[in-house]
XYZ file of C-alpha atoms in Angstrom:
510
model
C -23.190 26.515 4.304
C -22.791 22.901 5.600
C -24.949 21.829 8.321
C -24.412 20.067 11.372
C -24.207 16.295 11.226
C -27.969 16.116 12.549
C -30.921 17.000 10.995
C -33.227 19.845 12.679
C -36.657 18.102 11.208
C -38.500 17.099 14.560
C -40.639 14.645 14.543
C -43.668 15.533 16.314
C -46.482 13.721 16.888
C -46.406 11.397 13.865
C -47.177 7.537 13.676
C -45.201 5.085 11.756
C -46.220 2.786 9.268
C -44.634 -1.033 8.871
C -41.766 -0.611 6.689
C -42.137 -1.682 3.151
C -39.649 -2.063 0.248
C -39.810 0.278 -2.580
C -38.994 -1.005 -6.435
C -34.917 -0.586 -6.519
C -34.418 0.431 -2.643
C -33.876 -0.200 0.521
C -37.051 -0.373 2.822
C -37.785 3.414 4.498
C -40.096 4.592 6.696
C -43.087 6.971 6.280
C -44.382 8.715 8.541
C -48.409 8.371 8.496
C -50.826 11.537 6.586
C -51.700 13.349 9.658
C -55.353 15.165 8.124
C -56.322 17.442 5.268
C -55.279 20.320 7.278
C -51.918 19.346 6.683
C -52.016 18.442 3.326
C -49.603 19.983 0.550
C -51.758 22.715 -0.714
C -51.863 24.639 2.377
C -48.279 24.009 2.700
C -47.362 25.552 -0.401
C -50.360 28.809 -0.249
C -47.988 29.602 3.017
C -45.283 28.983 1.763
C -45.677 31.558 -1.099
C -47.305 33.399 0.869
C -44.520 33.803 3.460
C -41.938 34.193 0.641
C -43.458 37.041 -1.347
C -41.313 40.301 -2.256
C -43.478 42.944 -3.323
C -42.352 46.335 -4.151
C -42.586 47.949 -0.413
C -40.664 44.567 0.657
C -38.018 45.028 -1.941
C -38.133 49.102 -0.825
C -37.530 48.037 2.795
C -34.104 45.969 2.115
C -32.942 48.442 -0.367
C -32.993 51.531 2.160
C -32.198 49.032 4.881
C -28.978 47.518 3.559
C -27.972 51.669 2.685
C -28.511 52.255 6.414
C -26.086 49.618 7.253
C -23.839 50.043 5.108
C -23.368 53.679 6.178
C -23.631 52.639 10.607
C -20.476 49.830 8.945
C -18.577 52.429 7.735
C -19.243 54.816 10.623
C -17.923 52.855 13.367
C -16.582 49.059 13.155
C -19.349 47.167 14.675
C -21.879 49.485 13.932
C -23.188 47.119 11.792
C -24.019 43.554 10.255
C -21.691 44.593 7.265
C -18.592 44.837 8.211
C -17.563 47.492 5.461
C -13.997 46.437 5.431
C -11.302 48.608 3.589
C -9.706 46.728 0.824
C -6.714 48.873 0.859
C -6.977 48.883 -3.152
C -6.148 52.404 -4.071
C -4.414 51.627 -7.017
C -5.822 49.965 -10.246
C -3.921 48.352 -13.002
C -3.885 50.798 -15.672
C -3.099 48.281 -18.682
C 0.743 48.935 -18.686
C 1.358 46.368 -16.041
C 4.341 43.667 -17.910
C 5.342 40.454 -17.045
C 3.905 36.941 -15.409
C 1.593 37.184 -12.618
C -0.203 34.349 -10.909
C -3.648 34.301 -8.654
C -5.104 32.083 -5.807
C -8.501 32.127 -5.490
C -10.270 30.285 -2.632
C -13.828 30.824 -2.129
C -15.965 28.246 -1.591
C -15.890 23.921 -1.944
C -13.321 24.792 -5.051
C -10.123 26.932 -5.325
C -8.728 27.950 -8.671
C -5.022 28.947 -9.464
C -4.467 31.226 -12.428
C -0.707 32.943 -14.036
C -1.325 35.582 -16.497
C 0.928 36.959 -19.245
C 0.685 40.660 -19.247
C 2.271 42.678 -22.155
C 1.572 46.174 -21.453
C -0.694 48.872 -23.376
C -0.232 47.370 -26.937
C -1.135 43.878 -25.596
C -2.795 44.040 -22.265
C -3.757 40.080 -21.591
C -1.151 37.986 -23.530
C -1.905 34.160 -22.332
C -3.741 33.124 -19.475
C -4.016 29.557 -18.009
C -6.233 28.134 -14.864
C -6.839 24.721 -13.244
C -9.679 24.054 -10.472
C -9.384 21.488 -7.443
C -11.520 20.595 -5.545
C -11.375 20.737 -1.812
C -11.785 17.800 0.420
C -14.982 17.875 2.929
C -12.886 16.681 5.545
C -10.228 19.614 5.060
C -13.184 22.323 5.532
C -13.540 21.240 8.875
C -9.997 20.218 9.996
C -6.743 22.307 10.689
C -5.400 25.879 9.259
C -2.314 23.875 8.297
C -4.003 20.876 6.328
C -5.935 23.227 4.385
C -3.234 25.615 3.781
C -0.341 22.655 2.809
C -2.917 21.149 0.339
C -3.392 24.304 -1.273
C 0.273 25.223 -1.228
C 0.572 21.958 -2.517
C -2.026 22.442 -5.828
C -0.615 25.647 -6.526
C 3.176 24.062 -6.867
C 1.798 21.655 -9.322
C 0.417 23.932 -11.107
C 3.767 25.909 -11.257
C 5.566 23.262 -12.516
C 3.305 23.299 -15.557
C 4.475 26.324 -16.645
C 5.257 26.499 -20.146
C 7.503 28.723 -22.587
C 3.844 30.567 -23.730
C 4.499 32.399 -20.210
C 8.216 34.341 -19.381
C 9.197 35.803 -15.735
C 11.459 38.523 -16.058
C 14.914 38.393 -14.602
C 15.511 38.059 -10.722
C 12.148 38.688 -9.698
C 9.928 35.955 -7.829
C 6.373 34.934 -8.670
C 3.593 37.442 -7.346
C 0.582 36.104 -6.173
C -2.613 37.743 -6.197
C -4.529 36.100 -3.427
C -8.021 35.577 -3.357
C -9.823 34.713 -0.102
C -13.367 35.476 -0.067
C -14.353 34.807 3.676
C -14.555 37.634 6.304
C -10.901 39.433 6.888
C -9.713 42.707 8.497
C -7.504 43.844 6.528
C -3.648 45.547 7.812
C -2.226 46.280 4.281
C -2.720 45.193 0.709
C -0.706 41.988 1.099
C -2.256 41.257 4.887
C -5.309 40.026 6.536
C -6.528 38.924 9.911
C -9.157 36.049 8.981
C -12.537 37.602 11.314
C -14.707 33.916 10.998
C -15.310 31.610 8.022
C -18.230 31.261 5.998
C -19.741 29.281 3.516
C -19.443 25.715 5.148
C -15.920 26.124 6.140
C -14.971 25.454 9.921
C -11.149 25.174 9.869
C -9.360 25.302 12.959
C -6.720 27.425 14.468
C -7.017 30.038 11.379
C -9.367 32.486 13.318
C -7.525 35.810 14.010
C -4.629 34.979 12.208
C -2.998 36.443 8.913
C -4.088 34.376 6.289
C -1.437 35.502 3.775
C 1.037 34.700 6.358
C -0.797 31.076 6.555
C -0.129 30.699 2.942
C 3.279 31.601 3.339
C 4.297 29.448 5.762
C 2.974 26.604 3.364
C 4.548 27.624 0.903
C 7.807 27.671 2.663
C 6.901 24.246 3.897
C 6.820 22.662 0.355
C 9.495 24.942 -0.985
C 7.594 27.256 -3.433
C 9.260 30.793 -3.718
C 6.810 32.924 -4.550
C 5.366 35.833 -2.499
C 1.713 37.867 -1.982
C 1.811 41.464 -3.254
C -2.335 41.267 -3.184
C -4.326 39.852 -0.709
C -8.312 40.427 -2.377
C -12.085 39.122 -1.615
C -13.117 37.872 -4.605
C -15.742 40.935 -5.293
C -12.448 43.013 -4.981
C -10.870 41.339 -7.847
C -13.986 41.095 -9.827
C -14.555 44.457 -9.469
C -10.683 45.545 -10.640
C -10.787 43.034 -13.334
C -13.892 44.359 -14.846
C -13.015 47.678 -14.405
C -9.494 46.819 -16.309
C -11.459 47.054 -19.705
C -14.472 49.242 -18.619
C -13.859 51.985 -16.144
C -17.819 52.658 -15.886
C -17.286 49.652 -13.607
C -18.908 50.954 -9.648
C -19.474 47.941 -8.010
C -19.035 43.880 -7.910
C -21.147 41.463 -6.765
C -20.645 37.582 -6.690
C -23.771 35.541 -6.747
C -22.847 31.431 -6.504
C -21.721 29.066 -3.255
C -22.501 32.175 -1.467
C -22.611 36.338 -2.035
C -20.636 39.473 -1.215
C -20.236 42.913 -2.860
C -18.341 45.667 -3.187
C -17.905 49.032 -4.667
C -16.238 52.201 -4.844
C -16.355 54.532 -1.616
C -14.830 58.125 -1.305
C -12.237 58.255 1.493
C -14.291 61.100 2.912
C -17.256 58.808 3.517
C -15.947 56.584 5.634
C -15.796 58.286 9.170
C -14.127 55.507 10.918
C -11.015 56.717 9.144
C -10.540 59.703 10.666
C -6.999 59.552 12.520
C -5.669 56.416 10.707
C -2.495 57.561 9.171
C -1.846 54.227 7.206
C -4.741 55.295 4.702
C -4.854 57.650 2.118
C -6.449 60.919 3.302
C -8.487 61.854 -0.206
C -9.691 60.142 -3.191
C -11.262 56.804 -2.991
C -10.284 52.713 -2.346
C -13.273 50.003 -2.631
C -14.964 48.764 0.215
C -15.483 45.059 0.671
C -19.111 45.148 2.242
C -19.461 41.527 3.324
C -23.708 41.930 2.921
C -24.359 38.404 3.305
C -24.508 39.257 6.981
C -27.483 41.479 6.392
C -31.024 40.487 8.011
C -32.946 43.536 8.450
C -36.767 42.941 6.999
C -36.103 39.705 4.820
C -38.689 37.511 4.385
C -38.196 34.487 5.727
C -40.064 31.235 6.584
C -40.037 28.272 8.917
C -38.022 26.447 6.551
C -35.309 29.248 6.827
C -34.946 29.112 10.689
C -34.945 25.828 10.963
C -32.131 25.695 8.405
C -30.293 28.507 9.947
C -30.568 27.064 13.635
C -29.215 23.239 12.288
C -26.076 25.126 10.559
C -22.707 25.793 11.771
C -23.472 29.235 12.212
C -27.053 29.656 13.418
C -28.351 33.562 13.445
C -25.272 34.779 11.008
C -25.285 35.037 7.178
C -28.873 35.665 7.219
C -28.970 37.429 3.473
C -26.700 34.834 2.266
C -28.496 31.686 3.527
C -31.858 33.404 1.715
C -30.404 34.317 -1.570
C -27.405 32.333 -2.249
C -26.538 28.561 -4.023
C -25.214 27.014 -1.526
C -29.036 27.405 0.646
C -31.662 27.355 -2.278
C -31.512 23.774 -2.794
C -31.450 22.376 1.146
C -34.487 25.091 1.578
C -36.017 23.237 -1.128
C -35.566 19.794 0.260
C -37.197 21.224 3.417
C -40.338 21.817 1.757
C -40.638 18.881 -0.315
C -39.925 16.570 2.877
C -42.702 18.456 5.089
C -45.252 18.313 1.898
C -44.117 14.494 2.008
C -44.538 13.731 5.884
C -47.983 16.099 5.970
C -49.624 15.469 2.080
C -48.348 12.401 0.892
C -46.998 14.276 -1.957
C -44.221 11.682 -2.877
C -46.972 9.086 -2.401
C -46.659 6.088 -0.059
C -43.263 6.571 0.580
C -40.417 9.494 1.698
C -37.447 9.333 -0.630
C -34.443 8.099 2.156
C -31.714 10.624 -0.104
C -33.921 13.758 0.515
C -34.061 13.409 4.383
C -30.227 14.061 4.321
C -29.461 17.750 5.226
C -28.065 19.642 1.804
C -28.210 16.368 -0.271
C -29.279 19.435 -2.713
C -26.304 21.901 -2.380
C -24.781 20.958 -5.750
C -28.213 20.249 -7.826
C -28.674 24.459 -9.259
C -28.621 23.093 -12.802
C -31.348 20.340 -11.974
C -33.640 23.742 -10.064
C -32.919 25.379 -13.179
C -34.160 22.565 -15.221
C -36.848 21.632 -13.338
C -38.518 25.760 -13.842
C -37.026 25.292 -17.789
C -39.343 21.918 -18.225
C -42.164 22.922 -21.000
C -43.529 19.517 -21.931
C -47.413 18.589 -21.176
C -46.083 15.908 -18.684
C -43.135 17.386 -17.032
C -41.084 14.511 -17.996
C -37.957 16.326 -16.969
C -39.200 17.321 -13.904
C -40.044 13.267 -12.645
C -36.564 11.910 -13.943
C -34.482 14.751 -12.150
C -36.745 14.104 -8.802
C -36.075 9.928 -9.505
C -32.554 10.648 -9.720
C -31.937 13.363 -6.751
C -33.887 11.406 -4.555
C -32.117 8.029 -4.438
C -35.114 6.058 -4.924
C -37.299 5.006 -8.091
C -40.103 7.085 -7.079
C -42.703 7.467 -9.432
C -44.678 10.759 -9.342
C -47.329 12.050 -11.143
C -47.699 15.430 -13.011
C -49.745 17.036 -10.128
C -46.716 16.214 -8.430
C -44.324 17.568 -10.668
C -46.230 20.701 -10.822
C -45.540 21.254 -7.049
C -42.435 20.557 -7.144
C -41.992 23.072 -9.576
C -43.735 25.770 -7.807
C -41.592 25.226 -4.754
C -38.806 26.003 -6.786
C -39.599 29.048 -8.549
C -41.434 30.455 -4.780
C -37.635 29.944 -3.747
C -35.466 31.016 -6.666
C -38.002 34.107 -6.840
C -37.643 35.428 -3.453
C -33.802 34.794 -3.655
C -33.146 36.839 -7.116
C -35.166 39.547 -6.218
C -33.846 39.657 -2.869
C -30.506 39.760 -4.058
C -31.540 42.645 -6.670
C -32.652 44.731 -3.600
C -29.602 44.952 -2.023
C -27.500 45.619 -5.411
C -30.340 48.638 -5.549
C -29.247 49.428 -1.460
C -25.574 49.909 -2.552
C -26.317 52.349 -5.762
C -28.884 53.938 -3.653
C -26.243 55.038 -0.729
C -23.795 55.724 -3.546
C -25.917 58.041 -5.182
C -27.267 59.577 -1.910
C -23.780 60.307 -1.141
C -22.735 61.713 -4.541
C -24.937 64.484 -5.940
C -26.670 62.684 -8.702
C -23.153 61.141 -9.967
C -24.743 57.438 -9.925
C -27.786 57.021 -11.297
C -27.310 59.912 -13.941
C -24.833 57.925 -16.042
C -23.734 54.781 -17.399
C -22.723 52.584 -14.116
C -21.901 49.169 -14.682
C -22.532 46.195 -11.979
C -20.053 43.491 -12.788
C -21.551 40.394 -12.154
C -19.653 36.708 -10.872
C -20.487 33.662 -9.835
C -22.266 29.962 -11.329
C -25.679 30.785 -9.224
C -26.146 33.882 -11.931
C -24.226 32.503 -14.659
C -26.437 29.125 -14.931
C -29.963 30.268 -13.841
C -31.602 32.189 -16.076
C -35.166 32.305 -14.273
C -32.625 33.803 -11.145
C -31.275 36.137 -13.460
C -34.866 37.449 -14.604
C -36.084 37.859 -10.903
C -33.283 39.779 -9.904
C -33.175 42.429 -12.763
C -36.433 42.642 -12.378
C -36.457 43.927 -9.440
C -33.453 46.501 -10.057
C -36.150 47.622 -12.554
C -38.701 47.874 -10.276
C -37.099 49.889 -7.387
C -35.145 52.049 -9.978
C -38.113 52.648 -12.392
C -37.176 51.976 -15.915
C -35.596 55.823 -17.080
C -32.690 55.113 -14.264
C -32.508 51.665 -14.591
C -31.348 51.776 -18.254
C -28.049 53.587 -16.835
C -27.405 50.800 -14.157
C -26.114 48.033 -16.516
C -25.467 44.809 -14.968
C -22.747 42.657 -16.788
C -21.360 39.028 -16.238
C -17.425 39.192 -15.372
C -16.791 35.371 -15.563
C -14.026 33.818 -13.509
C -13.261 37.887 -13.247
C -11.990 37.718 -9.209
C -8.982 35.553 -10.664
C -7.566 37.833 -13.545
C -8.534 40.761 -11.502
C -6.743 39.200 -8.457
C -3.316 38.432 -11.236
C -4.035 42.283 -12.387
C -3.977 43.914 -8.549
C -1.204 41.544 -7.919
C 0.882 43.694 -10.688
C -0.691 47.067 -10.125
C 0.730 46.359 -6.197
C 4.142 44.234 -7.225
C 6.982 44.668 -5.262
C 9.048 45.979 -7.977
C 7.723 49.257 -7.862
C 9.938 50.776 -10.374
C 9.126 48.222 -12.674
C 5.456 49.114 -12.617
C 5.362 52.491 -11.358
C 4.609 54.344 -14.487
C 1.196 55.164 -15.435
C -0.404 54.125 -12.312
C -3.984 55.199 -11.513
C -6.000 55.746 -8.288
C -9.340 54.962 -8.178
C-alpha cells in the first residue's frame, strides 16, 4: 500500500556529520554511529528474533483466522474478515458459446481479456489480453478519472478485435468484471465499493456501485457493452481453476496484495437466515477478504511504523505482513536503521533508500538477492548499487546482511501466508465431517509474489506441511492458476449472461 508523502523514520537523538560527496552522487547526509549497542548485529538477532514463526505461532493464526472467519459469517461485523457473499452459485460447466470479455482491476495494473468459447467439444477457443498500467496520480484522484481511463483502455482494446473472435447475433459484449478491493455485494452484476486497498485512495467511489461506475464510463465514451459478473479476483481464480479441475476448494492470490476465497455451504453462513434474495440450500463461494486479519501475527517495529505512515494505519494488518506490495518497504526499513545505528552501508546512507516504498516493485531483485550462490555475493552488491541510487560500494559482510534481512522477511511472510491457507481448510473441514482433508482438494494459486519467488513459495508450503503433518498434506495440493481471475472472470461472465436461454443448458451449482 502507498504511504503517505512523509516518512515515519524519526530522527532521534542523532548528530550530523559535514556533508560529503559520494563517487557519482549528490552530497547526503549521515547521521553519526551512535555506540556498539546499536550496531547492526543486534539489530538483525531482534529482528529475527521478533519475526520468527514456529509451529505454535503458525498453530495460533491457523485456528485464529478459522475463528474469524466463522464470527464474519455469523454476523456482518463480527469480524476483521468481512466474509462477503459472492453471489456465484452457478459455475460454467464448459458448454458456455460465444465471445466474452473480462476487466480485471486489482492493483497498480488492470488487464482486459475477450475469450472465444466453443462449448464442450472446444471449451477455450482463442483468448487475447493487454495490461496498462495505471497512473499514480489516478490512484489518488476522482471515481470518474479512474473509471473514464479505464473505460477508455478497454474501448481500445475492443477495437482490436479481430475475425479469430465472432459475437453472435444481436447480443452486446458481456463483461466479466474484476475488482479486487473490499465490496458488498447486491447481486452478481452489483457491488457497493466498502474502502479501497492496496495504495488506492480514489475519491467519491466509497459506498457506491462500482459496476454502475463503470457503466456510466462506458456510456461516457460510447462503449455498448454491459456487466453480467461483477467478481474479486480470488472469485474468478477460483471458477477458472475449477473450470478444468472441479477438486478446486479454494483461491488464494498472493502478489500487490492477498485475498482468498472458497467454497461455503449456504447452511453455514447464519447471517443468511431471512434473506430471500439468496439461495436457501447448496453452496456459493465466499470472498473472505483475510488481509484484514491481525490476530497473533508477529510483527516488529519496522511493521508499525510502516503501518502508522500508510494511508490506512491499523487496517490490512495480514496483508501489509505477507504481501508484495510491503516486503520490500519493510526491508528498506531495516537496512536504513542498520545504516543510521551500524554503519552498515559504510560512511554514507544511500539518498534512494530513505524514500518510503522506493522498494515496492524490486520482488525479482529480493528474489535474487536469497538466489545469489557465488563466494562474493557479486549479485547481491550490484542489485544494492543499483536500488539504492548511489555507487555504494559494500563489502561481502555486508552483502551477507543484507541477505539475511531478506530471507528473515520473505520467511515470516510465506509461512504466514501458509497459516492462514491452513485456517480456511481447517474451518472447512471442521464444518464438513472429514470431507476436506480426506481427499484430493486443490488450492489454486495467483498472483507474481508466488509465481516469481521461489524461496516464498518453499516457506509457505512448508508450513501447510507442518500444521497439516505430511499424510494430510499430500491431499491438499496447491496449484498455480496464472492470470486465472481474468478467464475465470470471462467464464462467470457466460455462466451468468443475460441471454439465459442461450446458456441455460447444462448449468451447474456449486
Amino acid at each position: 500500500m502507498a504511504m503517505a508523502a512523509t516518512s515515519s523514520a524519526t530522527v532521534r537523538s542523532y548528530n550530523y556529520t559535514p556533508l560529503r560527496t559520494p563517487r557519482g552522487g549528490n552530497p547526503r547526509p549521515r547521521m553519526a554511529v551512535r555506540s556498539s549497542s546499536l550496531s547492526v548485529s543486534p539489530i538483525l538477532t531482534n529482528l529475527q528474533t521478533n519475526c520468527a514463526t514456529p509451529l505454535p505461532v503458525l498453530r495460533h493464526v491457523a485456528d485464529a483466522m478459522a475463528d474469524e472467519m466463522r464470527a464474519g459469517l455469523a454476523v456482518d461485523g463480527g469480524s476483521d474478515l468481512k466474509m462477503i457473499l459472492s453471489y456465484v452459485n452457478t459455475l460454467p460447466t464448459g458448454n458456455e458459446k460465444g465471445l466474452f470479455y473480462a476487466l480485471d482491476l486489482g492493483g497498480t495494473n488492470f488487464r482486459v481479456l475477450r475469450v472465444q468459447l466453443g462449448g464442450k467439444n472446444e471449451l477455450v477457443i482463442d483468448t487475447e489480453f493487454e495490461q496498462m498500467s495505471i497512473p499514480q496520480e489516478l490512484m489518488f484522484g476522482t471515481s470518474e478519472d479512474l473509471f473514464d481511463f479505464i473505460a477508455s483502455g478497454l474501448a481500445i482494446f475492443v477495437e482490436k478485435e479481430s475475425g479469430r473472435f465472432s459475437l453472435p447475433g444481436g447480443r452486446k459484449r458481456e463483461i466479466g468484471f474484476t475488482f479486487s478491493f473490499p465490496v458488498k455485494q447486491n447481486s452478481i452484476d452489483s457491488g457497493i465499493l466498502i474502502k479501497w486497498t492496496k495504495g488506492f485512495a480514489v475519491s467519491g467511489t466509497v459506498g457506491k456501485d462500482v459496476v454502475a461506475c463503470l457503466n456510466e464510463a462506458m456510456e461516457r465514451r460510447g462503449l455498448d457493452m454491459q456487466v453480467s459478473a461483477l467478481v474479486n479476483d480470488t472469485v474468478g481464480t477460483l471458477a477458472g481453476a475449477r473450470y478444468w479441475d472441479g477438486d478446486v476448494m479454494v483461491a488464494v492470490i498472493l502478489g500487490t496484495g492477498t485475498n482468498a476465497c472458497y467454497v461455503e455451504r449456504i447452511d453455514a453462513i447464519p447471517k443468511l437466515q431471512g434473506q430471500g434474495q439468496v439461495p436457501i440450500s447448496g453452496s456459493t463461494i465466499i470472498n473472505t477478504e483475510r488481509g484484514a486479519f491481525s490476530n497473533g501475527l508477529p510483527l516488529t517495529d519496522f511493521d508499525k511504523d510502516m503501518d502508522a505512515a500508510s494511508i490506512n494505519p491499523g487496517e490490512q494488518i495480514f496483508e501489509k505482513t505477507i504481501s508484495g506490495m510491503y516486503l520490500g518497504e519493510i526491508v528498506r526499513r531495516v537496512l536504513v536503521k542498520m545504516a543510521e545505528a551500524g554503519a552498515l552501508f559504510g560512511e554514507y546512507i544511500p539518498g534512494k533508500l530513505s524514500t518510503p516504498f522506493v522498494l515496492r516493485h524490486v520482488t525479482p531483485d529480493l528474489c535474487a538477492m536469497q538466489q545469489d550462490n557465488s563466494n562474493d555475493l557479486e549479485a547481491v552488491g550490484s542489485i544494492l548499487s543499483k536500488i539504492s541510487g548511489d555507487q555504494v560500494q559494500t563489502n561481502l559482510s555486508t552483502r551477507k546482511i543484507v541477505v539475511e534481512v531478506c530471507d528473515t522477511i520473505v520467511k515470516r511472510g510465506g509461512r504466514l501466508a501458509g497459516a492462514g491457507i491452513v485456517g480456511i481448510l481447517q474451518k472447512m473441514e471442521q464444518d464438513s465431517e472429514g470431507l476436506i482433508y480426506g481427499k484430493r482438494t486443490v488450492v489454486a494459486m495467483d498472483g507474481g509474489l508466488y509465481e516469481h519467488y521461489p524461496q516464498y513459495r518453499k516457506y509457505l508450503q512448508d508450513a501447510v506441511t507442518e500444521l497439516l503433518g505430511s499424510e494430510i498434506s499430500k491431499n491438499v495440493i496447491i496449484e498455480h492458476s496464472k492470470d486465472g481471475s481474468g478467464i475465470g472472470a470471462a467464464l462467470l461472465a457466460a455462466a451468468n449472461s443475460k441471454y439465459a436461454d442461450y446458456y441455460l443448458e447444462g448449468r451447474m451449482t456449486l
